[in-house]
Short mmCIF file of C-alpha atoms and ligand atoms in Angstrom, two decimals:
data_model
loop_
_atom_site.label_atom_id
_atom_site.label_comp_id
_atom_site.label_asym_id
_atom_site.label_seq_id
_atom_site.Cartn_x
_atom_site.Cartn_y
_atom_site.Cartn_z
CA MET L 1 -21.77 10.98 -55.04
CA LYS L 2 -22.96 10.20 -51.54
CA ILE L 3 -23.47 6.51 -50.92
CA VAL L 4 -25.54 4.82 -48.24
CA ILE L 5 -25.33 1.05 -47.82
CA CYS L 6 -28.36 -0.30 -45.96
CA PRO L 7 -28.41 -3.77 -44.39
CA ASP L 8 -31.10 -4.99 -46.81
CA GLY L 9 -33.31 -3.98 -49.70
CA GLU L 10 -36.27 -3.21 -47.51
CA GLN L 11 -34.38 -0.62 -45.48
CA ALA L 12 -32.88 0.86 -48.66
CA THR L 13 -36.40 1.18 -50.08
CA LEU L 14 -37.76 2.86 -46.95
CA LEU L 15 -34.83 5.30 -46.84
CA THR L 16 -35.42 6.22 -50.49
CA ALA L 17 -39.10 6.86 -49.80
CA ARG L 18 -38.13 8.99 -46.79
CA VAL L 19 -35.78 11.12 -48.88
CA MET L 20 -38.64 11.71 -51.30
CA GLU L 21 -41.10 12.44 -48.52
CA ASP L 22 -38.70 15.01 -46.99
CA ALA L 23 -38.22 16.67 -50.38
CA ILE L 24 -42.00 16.96 -50.91
CA ARG L 25 -42.48 18.38 -47.42
CA GLN L 26 -39.70 20.93 -47.97
CA GLN L 27 -41.06 21.98 -51.37
CA PRO L 28 -44.71 20.99 -51.79
CA ASP L 29 -44.79 22.10 -55.46
CA ILE L 30 -41.67 20.12 -56.36
CA ALA L 31 -41.37 18.50 -59.79
CA LEU L 32 -40.48 14.86 -59.21
CA GLY L 33 -38.72 12.77 -61.83
CA LEU L 34 -40.03 9.23 -61.48
CA ALA L 35 -38.80 5.78 -62.48
CA THR L 36 -40.42 2.41 -63.03
CA GLY L 37 -39.23 -1.17 -62.55
CA ARG L 38 -39.70 -3.77 -59.85
CA THR L 39 -37.38 -1.97 -57.41
CA MET L 40 -39.60 1.11 -57.38
CA GLU L 41 -42.85 -0.70 -56.63
CA LYS L 42 -41.99 -0.83 -52.93
CA VAL L 43 -40.87 2.82 -52.89
CA TYR L 44 -44.27 3.84 -54.23
CA ALA L 45 -46.00 1.57 -51.71
CA ALA L 46 -44.10 3.38 -48.92
CA LEU L 47 -45.09 6.79 -50.34
CA VAL L 48 -48.74 5.70 -50.50
CA GLN L 49 -48.44 4.66 -46.86
CA ALA L 50 -46.90 8.04 -45.97
CA HIS L 51 -49.85 9.71 -47.68
CA HIS L 52 -52.34 7.69 -45.61
CA ASP L 53 -50.48 7.59 -42.28
CA ARG L 54 -48.77 10.98 -42.18
CA GLY L 55 -50.84 13.03 -44.62
CA LEU L 56 -48.05 13.39 -47.20
CA ASP L 57 -49.60 15.82 -49.68
CA PHE L 58 -49.01 15.35 -53.41
CA SER L 59 -51.61 17.88 -54.53
CA HIS L 60 -49.07 20.58 -55.48
CA CYS L 61 -46.47 18.24 -57.02
CA GLN L 62 -45.83 17.66 -60.69
CA THR L 63 -44.31 14.41 -61.91
CA PHE L 64 -42.30 13.50 -64.99
CA ASN L 65 -41.59 9.87 -65.78
CA LEU L 66 -38.34 8.86 -67.37
CA ASP L 67 -39.58 6.65 -70.13
CA GLU L 68 -42.26 4.70 -71.97
CA TYR L 69 -42.34 1.90 -74.53
CA VAL L 70 -43.02 2.84 -78.14
CA GLY L 71 -46.14 1.22 -79.57
CA ILE L 72 -47.72 0.42 -76.22
CA SER L 73 -50.85 2.48 -75.56
CA ALA L 74 -51.22 4.31 -72.25
CA SER L 75 -54.22 2.17 -71.33
CA SER L 76 -52.38 -1.12 -71.92
CA ALA L 77 -51.44 -3.19 -68.85
CA GLN L 78 -47.78 -3.10 -69.93
CA SER L 79 -47.44 0.67 -70.26
CA TYR L 80 -45.45 2.67 -67.75
CA ARG L 81 -48.46 5.02 -67.56
CA THR L 82 -50.52 2.09 -66.22
CA TYR L 83 -47.67 1.13 -63.89
CA MET L 84 -47.60 4.66 -62.43
CA ASN L 85 -51.36 4.98 -62.16
CA THR L 86 -51.54 1.60 -60.42
CA HIS L 87 -48.66 1.98 -57.99
CA LEU L 88 -48.86 5.68 -57.14
CA PHE L 89 -51.08 8.17 -58.94
CA SER L 90 -54.45 6.53 -58.26
CA ARG L 91 -53.52 5.97 -54.62
CA VAL L 92 -52.45 9.49 -53.58
CA ASN L 93 -53.94 12.96 -53.99
CA ILE L 94 -52.35 14.00 -57.27
CA ALA L 95 -54.34 15.17 -60.30
CA LEU L 96 -53.55 13.07 -63.37
CA SER L 97 -53.10 16.35 -65.27
CA ALA L 98 -50.03 17.04 -63.09
CA THR L 99 -48.45 13.70 -64.05
CA HIS L 100 -46.41 13.38 -67.22
CA VAL L 101 -45.35 10.14 -68.89
CA PRO L 102 -43.93 10.15 -72.44
CA ASP L 103 -46.46 9.11 -75.10
CA GLY L 104 -45.19 6.01 -76.86
CA MET L 105 -48.08 6.04 -79.35
CA ALA L 106 -47.64 9.57 -80.74
CA THR L 107 -47.61 9.79 -84.53
CA ASP L 108 -44.84 12.40 -84.42
CA LEU L 109 -42.62 11.00 -81.69
CA ALA L 110 -39.76 13.45 -82.32
CA ALA L 111 -42.11 16.43 -81.85
CA ARG L 112 -43.58 14.94 -78.66
CA CYS L 113 -40.04 14.39 -77.30
CA LEU L 114 -39.33 18.10 -77.83
CA ASP L 115 -42.64 18.94 -76.11
CA TYR L 116 -41.59 16.80 -73.14
CA GLU L 117 -38.39 18.81 -72.79
CA LYS L 118 -40.41 22.03 -73.02
CA SER L 119 -42.81 20.86 -70.28
CA LEU L 120 -39.82 20.11 -68.05
CA LEU L 121 -38.46 23.60 -68.64
CA ALA L 122 -41.86 25.21 -68.14
CA CYS L 123 -42.20 23.75 -64.64
CA GLY L 124 -38.72 24.95 -63.68
CA GLY L 125 -36.96 21.61 -64.05
CA VAL L 126 -36.92 18.47 -61.95
CA GLY L 127 -36.22 19.11 -58.26
CA LEU L 128 -35.67 15.47 -57.30
CA GLN L 129 -35.07 12.67 -59.79
CA LEU L 130 -35.61 9.08 -58.66
CA LEU L 131 -33.54 6.56 -60.62
CA GLY L 132 -33.28 2.80 -60.83
CA LEU L 133 -30.46 0.98 -62.52
CA GLY L 134 -30.72 -1.46 -65.40
CA GLU L 135 -28.40 -4.44 -65.27
CA ASN L 136 -26.64 -3.05 -68.36
CA GLY L 137 -26.13 0.29 -66.59
CA HIS L 138 -29.00 2.15 -68.20
CA ILE L 139 -30.77 5.01 -66.46
CA GLY L 140 -34.24 5.53 -67.87
CA PHE L 141 -33.84 3.69 -71.16
CA ASN L 142 -30.49 5.27 -71.99
CA GLU L 143 -28.91 2.17 -73.41
CA PRO L 144 -25.15 1.71 -73.98
CA PHE L 145 -23.58 4.43 -76.18
CA SER L 146 -26.17 7.07 -75.22
CA ALA L 147 -24.43 10.46 -75.30
CA PHE L 148 -24.02 12.09 -71.91
CA THR L 149 -25.60 15.18 -73.52
CA SER L 150 -28.59 13.27 -74.95
CA ARG L 151 -32.10 14.65 -74.52
CA THR L 152 -35.57 13.06 -74.61
CA ARG L 153 -35.70 10.88 -77.72
CA VAL L 154 -36.59 7.52 -79.24
CA VAL L 155 -34.06 4.76 -78.55
CA THR L 156 -33.57 1.16 -79.61
CA LEU L 157 -33.64 -1.18 -76.63
CA ASP L 158 -30.63 -3.34 -75.80
CA PRO L 159 -31.45 -7.06 -76.20
CA ALA L 160 -30.38 -7.41 -72.54
CA THR L 161 -33.03 -4.86 -71.51
CA ARG L 162 -35.73 -6.62 -73.53
CA GLU L 163 -34.74 -9.86 -71.83
CA GLN L 164 -34.70 -8.22 -68.37
CA ASN L 165 -38.19 -6.74 -68.87
CA ARG L 166 -39.89 -9.71 -70.59
CA GLY L 167 -41.68 -10.54 -67.32
CA MET L 168 -44.01 -7.57 -67.95
CA PHE L 169 -44.94 -9.04 -71.35
CA ASP L 170 -46.30 -12.50 -70.44
CA ASP L 171 -42.67 -13.63 -70.28
CA ASN L 172 -42.74 -13.63 -74.08
CA LEU L 173 -39.75 -11.89 -75.66
CA ASP L 174 -41.66 -11.51 -78.94
CA HIS L 175 -44.08 -9.18 -77.16
CA VAL L 176 -41.40 -6.83 -75.78
CA PRO L 177 -41.10 -3.62 -77.85
CA TYR L 178 -37.87 -2.84 -79.67
CA HIS L 179 -38.07 0.91 -79.02
CA ALA L 180 -38.81 3.32 -76.22
CA VAL L 181 -38.97 7.05 -75.54
CA THR L 182 -36.64 8.13 -72.75
CA MET L 183 -35.42 11.30 -71.13
CA GLY L 184 -31.79 11.67 -72.17
CA VAL L 185 -28.75 11.38 -69.92
CA GLY L 186 -28.37 15.16 -70.28
CA THR L 187 -32.03 15.65 -69.32
CA ILE L 188 -31.52 13.53 -66.21
CA LEU L 189 -28.33 15.38 -65.24
CA ASP L 190 -30.31 18.67 -65.29
CA ALA L 191 -32.25 17.57 -62.18
CA ARG L 192 -31.24 19.60 -59.12
CA ARG L 193 -30.97 16.46 -57.02
CA ILE L 194 -30.83 12.75 -57.88
CA VAL L 195 -31.48 9.69 -55.74
CA VAL L 196 -30.53 6.29 -57.17
CA LEU L 197 -31.89 3.09 -55.64
CA ALA L 198 -30.16 -0.16 -56.61
CA THR L 199 -30.55 -3.32 -54.54
CA GLY L 200 -29.86 -7.03 -54.83
CA ALA L 201 -26.93 -9.11 -56.07
CA ALA L 202 -27.96 -8.77 -59.73
CA LYS L 203 -27.02 -5.05 -59.57
CA ALA L 204 -23.64 -5.52 -57.84
CA SER L 205 -21.46 -5.48 -60.92
CA VAL L 206 -23.11 -2.49 -62.58
CA LEU L 207 -23.32 -0.56 -59.30
CA ALA L 208 -19.54 -0.91 -58.91
CA ASP L 209 -19.12 0.35 -62.48
CA MET L 210 -21.43 3.30 -61.79
CA ILE L 211 -19.68 4.36 -58.59
CA GLU L 212 -16.06 3.39 -59.20
CA GLY L 213 -15.69 2.75 -62.90
CA PRO L 214 -14.37 5.22 -65.46
CA LEU L 215 -16.88 7.47 -67.20
CA THR L 216 -18.10 5.72 -70.30
CA ALA L 217 -21.07 6.08 -72.61
CA SER L 218 -21.15 2.27 -72.65
CA ILE L 219 -22.58 2.49 -69.11
CA SER L 220 -24.93 5.48 -68.95
CA ALA L 221 -25.11 5.45 -65.16
CA THR L 222 -21.42 6.43 -64.92
CA ALA L 223 -22.55 9.92 -66.04
CA LEU L 224 -24.01 10.35 -62.56
CA GLN L 225 -20.45 10.78 -61.26
CA MET L 226 -20.62 14.24 -62.86
CA HIS L 227 -23.74 15.30 -60.94
CA ALA L 228 -23.11 17.58 -57.97
CA ASN L 229 -25.98 16.26 -55.82
CA CYS L 230 -26.43 12.54 -56.36
CA LEU L 231 -27.33 10.19 -53.50
CA VAL L 232 -26.96 6.45 -54.08
CA ILE L 233 -28.96 4.17 -51.77
CA THR L 234 -28.08 0.51 -51.91
CA ASP L 235 -27.96 -2.66 -49.84
CA GLU L 236 -25.25 -5.11 -48.77
CA ALA L 237 -25.96 -7.48 -51.66
CA ALA L 238 -25.56 -4.81 -54.36
CA ALA L 239 -22.58 -3.19 -52.58
CA ALA L 240 -20.70 -6.49 -52.28
CA THR L 241 -18.12 -5.77 -54.98
CA LEU L 242 -17.32 -2.11 -54.17
CA SER L 243 -13.58 -1.87 -53.67
CA ARG L 244 -13.65 1.44 -51.71
CA ARG L 245 -16.03 -0.01 -49.16
CA SER L 246 -14.01 1.07 -46.11
CA PHE L 247 -13.98 4.70 -47.29
CA ILE L 248 -17.75 4.58 -47.89
CA ASN L 249 -18.20 3.29 -44.32
CA HIS L 250 -15.99 6.12 -43.07
CA LEU L 251 -18.11 8.71 -44.91
CA MET L 252 -21.30 7.17 -43.60
CA GLN L 253 -19.96 7.66 -40.06
CA HIS L 254 -18.53 11.14 -40.46
CA ASP L 255 -20.47 12.99 -43.17
CA ALA L 256 -23.05 15.24 -41.54
CA GLU L 257 -25.66 14.87 -44.31
CA LEU L 258 -25.37 11.08 -44.32
CA GLN L 259 -25.55 11.02 -40.54
CA GLY L 260 -28.79 12.99 -40.75
CA LEU L 261 -30.22 10.49 -43.22
CA LEU L 262 -29.25 7.52 -41.11
CA SER L 263 -30.43 8.87 -37.78
C1 GLP C 1 -36.61 -0.38 -66.55
C2 GLP C 1 -36.71 1.13 -66.50
C3 GLP C 1 -35.54 1.73 -65.78
C4 GLP C 1 -35.31 1.04 -64.46
C5 GLP C 1 -35.06 -0.42 -64.69
C6 GLP C 1 -34.76 -1.19 -63.41
O1 GLP C 1 -35.72 -0.82 -67.51
N1 GLP C 1 -36.78 1.71 -67.81
O2 GLP C 1 -35.79 3.11 -65.56
O3 GLP C 1 -34.22 1.60 -63.81
O4 GLP C 1 -36.24 -0.92 -65.29
O5 GLP C 1 -35.63 -2.26 -63.25
P1 GLP C 1 -35.77 -3.16 -61.97
O6 GLP C 1 -36.06 -2.26 -60.82
O7 GLP C 1 -36.94 -4.04 -62.30
O8 GLP C 1 -34.50 -3.89 -61.83
#
């Protein structure tokens, strides 16, 4: 893992958007793996701005979202499809046909999960996967005990996740689905490059587990330690409990790739 600690969440967000912008410029037909959540809203706002201000071109990209709630229709305000259309797809030059979000309303969910894997393979795999971090350590909706080899599938949501995401459902826990479709941990690890954005004090404990903790299926994000090209972008608040902080600072000063990112 390469780790960058930014002074605050805003700078961490802008750096994440810049990494994505550079990747799109280097490979205009890149397949992007995309994430949802409050943290990502500002990343997408920065990408929309890059599209308007610097002509960042999405017209050759394909996108694959990590997850979607089961039983929530694509057109519903709470769906991740609506989230993506609202925050990114309708605001840049990408055809909706090039954007993929799992279908949480499919009658044969298992078959659609297999199709999702096939679509990923057909486009040559994800070139850059953007990831947020759930407070329970999930990536996508890979809740505790997800196998590191898991693929796209239906999962049961952790009560902690339902609680964390109730804000999207009129703050009413009864309205939060119990199930979701998510790319698996194994699917995520297949991406050629991963960038994780985790900011704010609420992520401090799980970020330390992800970076320094032992590998455990109880915290899916620890699987990222096995990925050969994973960049973690964070802020001072989330990095507060990292015990190897001085070594991370040392790397940030002396690693050529990190220097390039920070310049
Ligand atoms: C949801 C998504 C995750 C995301 C997480 C983080 O649970 N399924 O992919 O990482 O939210 O959310 P936030 O950025 O709101 O903390």
